[in-house]
Short mmCIF file of C-alpha atoms and ligand atoms in Angstrom, two decimals:
data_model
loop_
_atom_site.label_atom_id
_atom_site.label_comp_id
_atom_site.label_asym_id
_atom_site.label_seq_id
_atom_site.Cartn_x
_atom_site.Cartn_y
_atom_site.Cartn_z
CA UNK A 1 -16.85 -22.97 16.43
CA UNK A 2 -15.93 -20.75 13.27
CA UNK A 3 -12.57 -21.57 11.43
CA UNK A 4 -10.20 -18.28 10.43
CA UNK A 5 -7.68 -19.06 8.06
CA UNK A 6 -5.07 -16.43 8.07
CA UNK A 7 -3.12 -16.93 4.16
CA UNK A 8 -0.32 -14.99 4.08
CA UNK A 9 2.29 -15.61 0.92
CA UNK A 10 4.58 -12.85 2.62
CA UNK A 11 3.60 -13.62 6.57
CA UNK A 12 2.86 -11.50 9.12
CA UNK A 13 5.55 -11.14 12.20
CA UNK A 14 5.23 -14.19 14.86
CA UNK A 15 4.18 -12.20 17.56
CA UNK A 16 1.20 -10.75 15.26
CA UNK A 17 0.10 -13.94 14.54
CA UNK A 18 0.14 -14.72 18.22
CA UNK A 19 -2.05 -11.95 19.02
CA UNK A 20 -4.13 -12.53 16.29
CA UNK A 21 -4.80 -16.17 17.86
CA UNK A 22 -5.32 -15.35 21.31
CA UNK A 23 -8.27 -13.00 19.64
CA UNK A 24 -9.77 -15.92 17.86
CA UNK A 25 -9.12 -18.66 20.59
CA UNK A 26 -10.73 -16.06 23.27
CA UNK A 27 -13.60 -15.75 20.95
CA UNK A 28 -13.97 -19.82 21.15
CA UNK A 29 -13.14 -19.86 17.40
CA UNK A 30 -10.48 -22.16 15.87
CA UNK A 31 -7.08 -20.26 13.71
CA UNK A 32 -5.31 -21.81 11.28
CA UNK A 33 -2.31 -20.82 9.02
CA UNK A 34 -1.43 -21.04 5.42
CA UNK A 35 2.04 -19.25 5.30
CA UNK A 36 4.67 -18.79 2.50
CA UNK A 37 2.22 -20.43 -0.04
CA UNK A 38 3.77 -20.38 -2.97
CA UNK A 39 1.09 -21.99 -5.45
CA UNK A 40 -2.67 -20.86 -5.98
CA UNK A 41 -3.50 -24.31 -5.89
CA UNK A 42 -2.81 -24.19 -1.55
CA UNK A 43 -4.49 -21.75 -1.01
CA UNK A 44 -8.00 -22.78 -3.08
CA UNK A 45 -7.32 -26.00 -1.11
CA UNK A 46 -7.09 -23.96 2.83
CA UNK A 47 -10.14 -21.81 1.99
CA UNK A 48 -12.54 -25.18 1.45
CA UNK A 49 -13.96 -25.17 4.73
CA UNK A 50 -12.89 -21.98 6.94
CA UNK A 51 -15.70 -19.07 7.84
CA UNK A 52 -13.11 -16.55 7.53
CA UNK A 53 -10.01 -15.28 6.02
CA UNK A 54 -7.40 -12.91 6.49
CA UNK A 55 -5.19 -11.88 3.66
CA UNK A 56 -2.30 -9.29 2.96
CA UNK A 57 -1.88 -8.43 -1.08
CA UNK A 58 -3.08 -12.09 -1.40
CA UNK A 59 -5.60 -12.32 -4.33
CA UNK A 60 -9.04 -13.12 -3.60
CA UNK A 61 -10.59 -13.93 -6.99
CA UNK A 62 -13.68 -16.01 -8.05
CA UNK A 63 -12.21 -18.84 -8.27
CA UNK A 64 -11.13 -18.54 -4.37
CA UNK A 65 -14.43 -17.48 -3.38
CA UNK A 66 -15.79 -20.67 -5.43
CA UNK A 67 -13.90 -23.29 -3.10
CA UNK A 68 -14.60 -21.27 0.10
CA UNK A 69 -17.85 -22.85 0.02
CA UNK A 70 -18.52 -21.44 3.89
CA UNK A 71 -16.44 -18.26 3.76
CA UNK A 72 -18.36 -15.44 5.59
CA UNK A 73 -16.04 -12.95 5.94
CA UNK A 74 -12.59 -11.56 4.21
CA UNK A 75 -10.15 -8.92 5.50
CA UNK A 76 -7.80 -7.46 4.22
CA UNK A 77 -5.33 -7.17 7.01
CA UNK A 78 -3.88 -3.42 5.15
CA UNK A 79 -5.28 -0.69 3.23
CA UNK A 80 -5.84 -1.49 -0.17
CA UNK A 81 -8.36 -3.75 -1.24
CA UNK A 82 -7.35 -4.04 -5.00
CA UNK A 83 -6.24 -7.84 -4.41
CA UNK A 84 -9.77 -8.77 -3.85
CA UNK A 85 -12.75 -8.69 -6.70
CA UNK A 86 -15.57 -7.12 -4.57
CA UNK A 87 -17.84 -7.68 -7.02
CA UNK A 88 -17.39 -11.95 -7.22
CA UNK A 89 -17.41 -11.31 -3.34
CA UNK A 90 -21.08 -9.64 -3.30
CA UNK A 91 -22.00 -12.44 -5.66
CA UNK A 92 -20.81 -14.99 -3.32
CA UNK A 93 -22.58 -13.24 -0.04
CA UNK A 94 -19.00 -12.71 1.15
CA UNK A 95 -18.34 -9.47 3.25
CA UNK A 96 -14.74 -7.97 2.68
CA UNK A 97 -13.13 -5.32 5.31
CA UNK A 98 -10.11 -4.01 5.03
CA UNK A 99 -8.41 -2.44 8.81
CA UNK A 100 -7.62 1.49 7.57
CA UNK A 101 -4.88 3.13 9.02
CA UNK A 102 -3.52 0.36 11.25
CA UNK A 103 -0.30 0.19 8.80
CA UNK A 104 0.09 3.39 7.74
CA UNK A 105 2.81 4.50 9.68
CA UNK A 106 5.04 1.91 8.74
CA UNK A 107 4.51 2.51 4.74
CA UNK A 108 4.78 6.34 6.01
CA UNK A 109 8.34 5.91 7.45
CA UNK A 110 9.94 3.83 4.77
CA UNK A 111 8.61 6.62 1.90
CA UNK A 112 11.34 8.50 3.91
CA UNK A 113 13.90 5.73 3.93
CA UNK A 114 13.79 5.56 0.68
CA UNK A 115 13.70 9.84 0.24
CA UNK A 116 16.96 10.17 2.32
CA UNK A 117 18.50 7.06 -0.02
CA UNK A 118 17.39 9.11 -3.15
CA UNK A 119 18.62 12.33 -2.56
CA UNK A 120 21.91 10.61 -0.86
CA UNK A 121 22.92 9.63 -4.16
CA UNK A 122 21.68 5.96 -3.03
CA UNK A 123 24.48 5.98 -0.55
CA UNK A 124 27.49 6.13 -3.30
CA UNK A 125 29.73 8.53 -1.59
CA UNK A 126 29.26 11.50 -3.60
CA UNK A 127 27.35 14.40 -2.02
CA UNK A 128 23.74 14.54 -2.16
CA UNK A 129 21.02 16.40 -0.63
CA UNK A 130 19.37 17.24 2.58
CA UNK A 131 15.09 17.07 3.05
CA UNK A 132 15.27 19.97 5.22
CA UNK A 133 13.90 22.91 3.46
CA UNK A 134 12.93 20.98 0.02
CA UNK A 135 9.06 20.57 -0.95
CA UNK A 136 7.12 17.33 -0.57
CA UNK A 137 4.57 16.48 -2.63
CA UNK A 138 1.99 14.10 -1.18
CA UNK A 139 -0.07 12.96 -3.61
CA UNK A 140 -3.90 11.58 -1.84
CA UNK A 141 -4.22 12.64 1.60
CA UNK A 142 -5.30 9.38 3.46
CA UNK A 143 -3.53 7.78 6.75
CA UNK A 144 -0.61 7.00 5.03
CA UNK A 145 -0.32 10.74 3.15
CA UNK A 146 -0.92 12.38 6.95
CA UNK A 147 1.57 10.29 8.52
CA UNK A 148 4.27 11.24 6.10
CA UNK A 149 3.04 14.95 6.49
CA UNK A 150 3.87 15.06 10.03
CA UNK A 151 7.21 13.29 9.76
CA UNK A 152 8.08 15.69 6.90
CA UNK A 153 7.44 18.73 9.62
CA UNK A 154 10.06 16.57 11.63
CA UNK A 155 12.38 16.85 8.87
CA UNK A 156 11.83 20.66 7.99
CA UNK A 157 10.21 20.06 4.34
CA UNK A 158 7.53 22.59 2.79
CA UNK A 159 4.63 19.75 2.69
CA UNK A 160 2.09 20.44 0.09
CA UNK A 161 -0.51 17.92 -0.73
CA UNK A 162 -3.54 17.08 -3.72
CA UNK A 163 -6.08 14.72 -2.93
CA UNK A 164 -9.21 14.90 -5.21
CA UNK A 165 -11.43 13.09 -2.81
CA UNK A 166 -10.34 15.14 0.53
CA UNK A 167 -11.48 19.24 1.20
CA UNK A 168 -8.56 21.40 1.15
CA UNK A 169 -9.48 22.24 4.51
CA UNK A 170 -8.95 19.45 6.06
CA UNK A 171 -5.60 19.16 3.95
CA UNK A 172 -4.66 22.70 5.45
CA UNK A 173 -5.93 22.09 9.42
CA UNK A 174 -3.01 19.87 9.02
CA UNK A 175 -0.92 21.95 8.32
CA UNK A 176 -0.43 21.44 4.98
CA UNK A 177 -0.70 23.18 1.71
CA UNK A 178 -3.35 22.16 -0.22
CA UNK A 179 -2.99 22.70 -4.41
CA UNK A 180 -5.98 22.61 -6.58
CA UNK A 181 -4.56 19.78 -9.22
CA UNK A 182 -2.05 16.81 -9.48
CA UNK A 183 -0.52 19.07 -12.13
CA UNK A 184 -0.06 21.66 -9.50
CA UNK A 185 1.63 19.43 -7.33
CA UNK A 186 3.99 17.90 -9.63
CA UNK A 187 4.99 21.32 -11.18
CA UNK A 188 5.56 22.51 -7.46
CA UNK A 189 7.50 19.83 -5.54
CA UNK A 190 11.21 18.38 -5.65
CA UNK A 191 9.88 15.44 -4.16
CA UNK A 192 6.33 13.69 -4.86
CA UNK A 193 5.44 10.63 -2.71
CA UNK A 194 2.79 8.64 -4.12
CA UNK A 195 -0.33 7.34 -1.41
CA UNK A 196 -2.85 6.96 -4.10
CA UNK A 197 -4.96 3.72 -4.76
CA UNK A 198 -4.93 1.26 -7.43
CA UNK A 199 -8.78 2.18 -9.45
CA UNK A 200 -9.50 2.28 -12.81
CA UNK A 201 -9.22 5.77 -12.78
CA UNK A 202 -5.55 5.69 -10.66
CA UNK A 203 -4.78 2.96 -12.98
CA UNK A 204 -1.83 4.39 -15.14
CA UNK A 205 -2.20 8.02 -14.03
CA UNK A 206 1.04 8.20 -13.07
CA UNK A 207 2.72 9.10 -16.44
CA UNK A 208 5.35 11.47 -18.29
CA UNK A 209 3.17 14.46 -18.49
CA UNK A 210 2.44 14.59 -15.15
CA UNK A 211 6.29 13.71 -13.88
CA UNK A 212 7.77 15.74 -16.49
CA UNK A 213 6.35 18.64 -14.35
CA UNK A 214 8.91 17.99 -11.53
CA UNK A 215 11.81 20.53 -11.32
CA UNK A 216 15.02 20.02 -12.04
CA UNK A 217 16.39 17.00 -9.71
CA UNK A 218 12.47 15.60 -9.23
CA UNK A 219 12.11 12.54 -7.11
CA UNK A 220 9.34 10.05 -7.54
CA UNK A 221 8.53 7.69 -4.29
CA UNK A 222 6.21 5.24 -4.65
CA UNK A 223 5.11 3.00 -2.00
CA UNK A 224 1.67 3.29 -3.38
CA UNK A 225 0.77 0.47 -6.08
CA UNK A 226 2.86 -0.37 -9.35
CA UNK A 227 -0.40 -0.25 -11.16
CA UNK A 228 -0.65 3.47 -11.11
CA UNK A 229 2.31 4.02 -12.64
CA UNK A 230 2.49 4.52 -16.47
CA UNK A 231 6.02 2.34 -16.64
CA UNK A 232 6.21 2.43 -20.23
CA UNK A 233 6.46 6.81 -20.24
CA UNK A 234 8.07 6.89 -16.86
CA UNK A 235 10.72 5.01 -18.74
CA UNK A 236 10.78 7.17 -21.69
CA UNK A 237 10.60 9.97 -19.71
CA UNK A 238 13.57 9.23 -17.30
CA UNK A 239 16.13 8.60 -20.62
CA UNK A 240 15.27 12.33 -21.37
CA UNK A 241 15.25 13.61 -18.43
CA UNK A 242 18.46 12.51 -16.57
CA UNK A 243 17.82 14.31 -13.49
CA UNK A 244 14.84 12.42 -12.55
CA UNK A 245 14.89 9.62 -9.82
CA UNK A 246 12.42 7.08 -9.34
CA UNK A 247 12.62 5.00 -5.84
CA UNK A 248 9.58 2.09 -5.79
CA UNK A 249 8.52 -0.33 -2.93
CA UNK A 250 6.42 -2.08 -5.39
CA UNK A 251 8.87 -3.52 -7.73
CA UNK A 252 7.82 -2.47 -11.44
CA UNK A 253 6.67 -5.09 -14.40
CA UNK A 254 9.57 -3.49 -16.15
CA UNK A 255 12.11 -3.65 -13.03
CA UNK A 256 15.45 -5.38 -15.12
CA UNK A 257 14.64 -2.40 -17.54
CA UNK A 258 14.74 0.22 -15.16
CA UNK A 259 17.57 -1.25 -13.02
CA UNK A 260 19.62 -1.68 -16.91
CA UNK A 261 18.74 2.16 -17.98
CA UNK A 262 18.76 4.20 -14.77
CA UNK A 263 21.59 3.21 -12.65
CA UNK A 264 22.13 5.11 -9.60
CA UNK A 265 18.58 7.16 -10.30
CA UNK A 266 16.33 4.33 -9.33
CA UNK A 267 15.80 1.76 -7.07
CA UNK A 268 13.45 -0.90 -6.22
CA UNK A 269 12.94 -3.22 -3.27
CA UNK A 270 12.47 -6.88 -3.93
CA UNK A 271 9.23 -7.16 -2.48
CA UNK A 272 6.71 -4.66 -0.78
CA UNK A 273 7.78 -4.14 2.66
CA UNK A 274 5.96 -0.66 3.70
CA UNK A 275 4.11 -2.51 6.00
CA UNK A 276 6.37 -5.08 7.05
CA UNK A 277 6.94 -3.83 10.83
CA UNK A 278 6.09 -5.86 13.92
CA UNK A 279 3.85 -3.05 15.05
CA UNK A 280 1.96 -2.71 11.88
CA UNK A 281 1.71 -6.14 11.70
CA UNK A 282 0.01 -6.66 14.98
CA UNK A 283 -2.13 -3.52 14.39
CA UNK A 284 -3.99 -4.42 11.05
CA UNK A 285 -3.48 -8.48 12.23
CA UNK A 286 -5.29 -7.87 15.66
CA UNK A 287 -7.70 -5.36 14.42
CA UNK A 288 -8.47 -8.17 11.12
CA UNK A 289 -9.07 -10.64 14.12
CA UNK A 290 -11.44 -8.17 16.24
CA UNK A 291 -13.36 -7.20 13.15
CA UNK A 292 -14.00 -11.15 12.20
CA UNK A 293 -15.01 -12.03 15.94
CA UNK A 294 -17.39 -8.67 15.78
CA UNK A 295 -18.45 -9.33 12.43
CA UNK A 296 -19.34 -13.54 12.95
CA UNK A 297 -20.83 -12.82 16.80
CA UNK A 298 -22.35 -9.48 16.66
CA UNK A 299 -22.66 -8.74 12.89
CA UNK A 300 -20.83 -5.64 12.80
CA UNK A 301 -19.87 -4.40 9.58
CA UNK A 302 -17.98 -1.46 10.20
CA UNK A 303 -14.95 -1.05 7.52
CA UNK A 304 -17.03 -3.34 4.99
CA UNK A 305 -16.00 -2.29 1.48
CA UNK A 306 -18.38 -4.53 -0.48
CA UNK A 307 -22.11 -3.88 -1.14
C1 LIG B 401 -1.62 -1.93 2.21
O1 LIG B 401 -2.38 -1.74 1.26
O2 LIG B 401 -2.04 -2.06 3.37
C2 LIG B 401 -0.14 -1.94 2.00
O3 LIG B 401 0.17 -1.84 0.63
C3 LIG B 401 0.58 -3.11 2.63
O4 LIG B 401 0.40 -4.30 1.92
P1 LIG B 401 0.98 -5.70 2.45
O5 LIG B 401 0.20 -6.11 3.65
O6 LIG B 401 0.80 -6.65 1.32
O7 LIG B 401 2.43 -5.52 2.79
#
């Protein structure tokens, strides 16, 4: 009988973790929980002697793979896999997974909570903006960058989009406009919305000369990672231009500066909640369950990210 710890610092909904159990108990495995941890120490002690974990943004580091003496398998129940070193992982004979695309319309639909609070003058009674006819910006077309492309149709925006890993063509079959450079889309858009990962080479990227391109009245959503955002010239940036908004679901390093300097043109939530919806929960919980049981019985390794 394998044992699945599922550590969670910001927990999944109940009913996900109830579906993720009746996957493991069905499977003859044992699940057990290490919720709301609030100390590294906890979770180095729940890894000691599970086969398997499921995380969110929890960090996976060598030290975590060095008391997980029998860990097998890691998922990451989500998209981005930036919370776990791969490389310590290989080293350890540890696969890691992530579950693409189960959350993505959750993260999708709150990039547009936070675009209607934006342009609505973050709700201060003074007349704002509409979506409807404005361009979007979608900056890396993955599951979360389509999802917001079709809810953008809903809304009646001009969706553009720059992805350096996807074809145009596959950009435009969506319906979408494809540019040829970040710069392009920037210079273009009254609205970018950020759905790149955290890499070295994302690291930062996200910096004055490429915001500065936005038109007059530019707004910057970024449900992506605070990592790829050059805080430091964003901030600089946003003192000369006054027009500029910046709205965040990944609160900045530099969040009490932001909040002091840009009243009314920024906002930040207090911790990531793109994918904090029951559904996407159980979607990317159940499908890190299914991929353990496939992985430990059958040894599939379908939406391994590791070597
Ligand atoms: C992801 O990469 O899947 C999202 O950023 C959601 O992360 P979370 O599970 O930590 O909320």
């Amino acid at each position: 009988m394998a044992k699945i710890l599922v550590a969670t610092e910001k927990p999944f909904a109940a009913i996900a973790v109830k579906g993720i159990r009746e996957v493991v108990e069905q499977a003859g495995d044992e699940l057990v929980l290490l919720e709301k941890y609030t100390d590294k120490a906890q979770l180095l002690d729940a890894v000691k002697d599970v086969d398997a974990l499921i995380i969110r943004s929890d960090k996976v580091d060598n030290e975590v793979l060095d008391a997980a003496k029998q860990l097998k398998i890691v998922v990451r129940a989500g998209a981005g896999y930036d919370n776990v070193d791969l490389d310590a992982a290989t080293a350890h004979q540890v696969c890691v997974m992530n579950t693409p695309g189960q959350n993505s319309n959750a993260v999708a639909e709150l990039a547009f909570g936070m675009m209607v609070m934006a342009v609505r003058n973050f709700y201060n009674g003074t007349s704002g903006t509409e979506l409807k006819g404005k361009k979007l910006g979608i900056h890396a077309f993955g599951n979360v960058g389509r999802n917001v492309a079709r809810i953008a149709k809903g809304f009646g925006m001009e969706v553009y989009a720059y992805d350096a890993f996807c074809p145009k063509e596959v950009i435009e079959e969506a319906g979408v406009k494809a540019v040829d450079s970040a710069e392009a889309l920037y210079e273009t858009c009254n609205i970018v919305s950020l759905h790149i990962p955290a890499t070295a080479e994302t690291k930062n990227s996200i910096n004055a000369a490429l915001v500065g391109k936005m038109p007059k009245g530019g707004v910057l959503v970024n449900t992506a990672r605070k990592e790829v955002i050059n805080e430091a010239e964003l901030i600089q940036l946003m003192e000369e231009r006054t027009d500029l908004k910046y709205v965040t679901d990944i609160m900045p390093v530099a969040n009490e500066e932001f909040a002091a300097k840009f009243a009314g043109r920024y906002f930040s939530t207090p911790k990531k909640m793109g994918a904090q919806t029951a559904e996407a929960n159980i979607n990317a919980g159940i499908a890190a369950a299914r991929q353990i049981e496939g992985f430990l019985k059958e040894g599939i390794e379908k939406f391994r990210v590791n070597k």
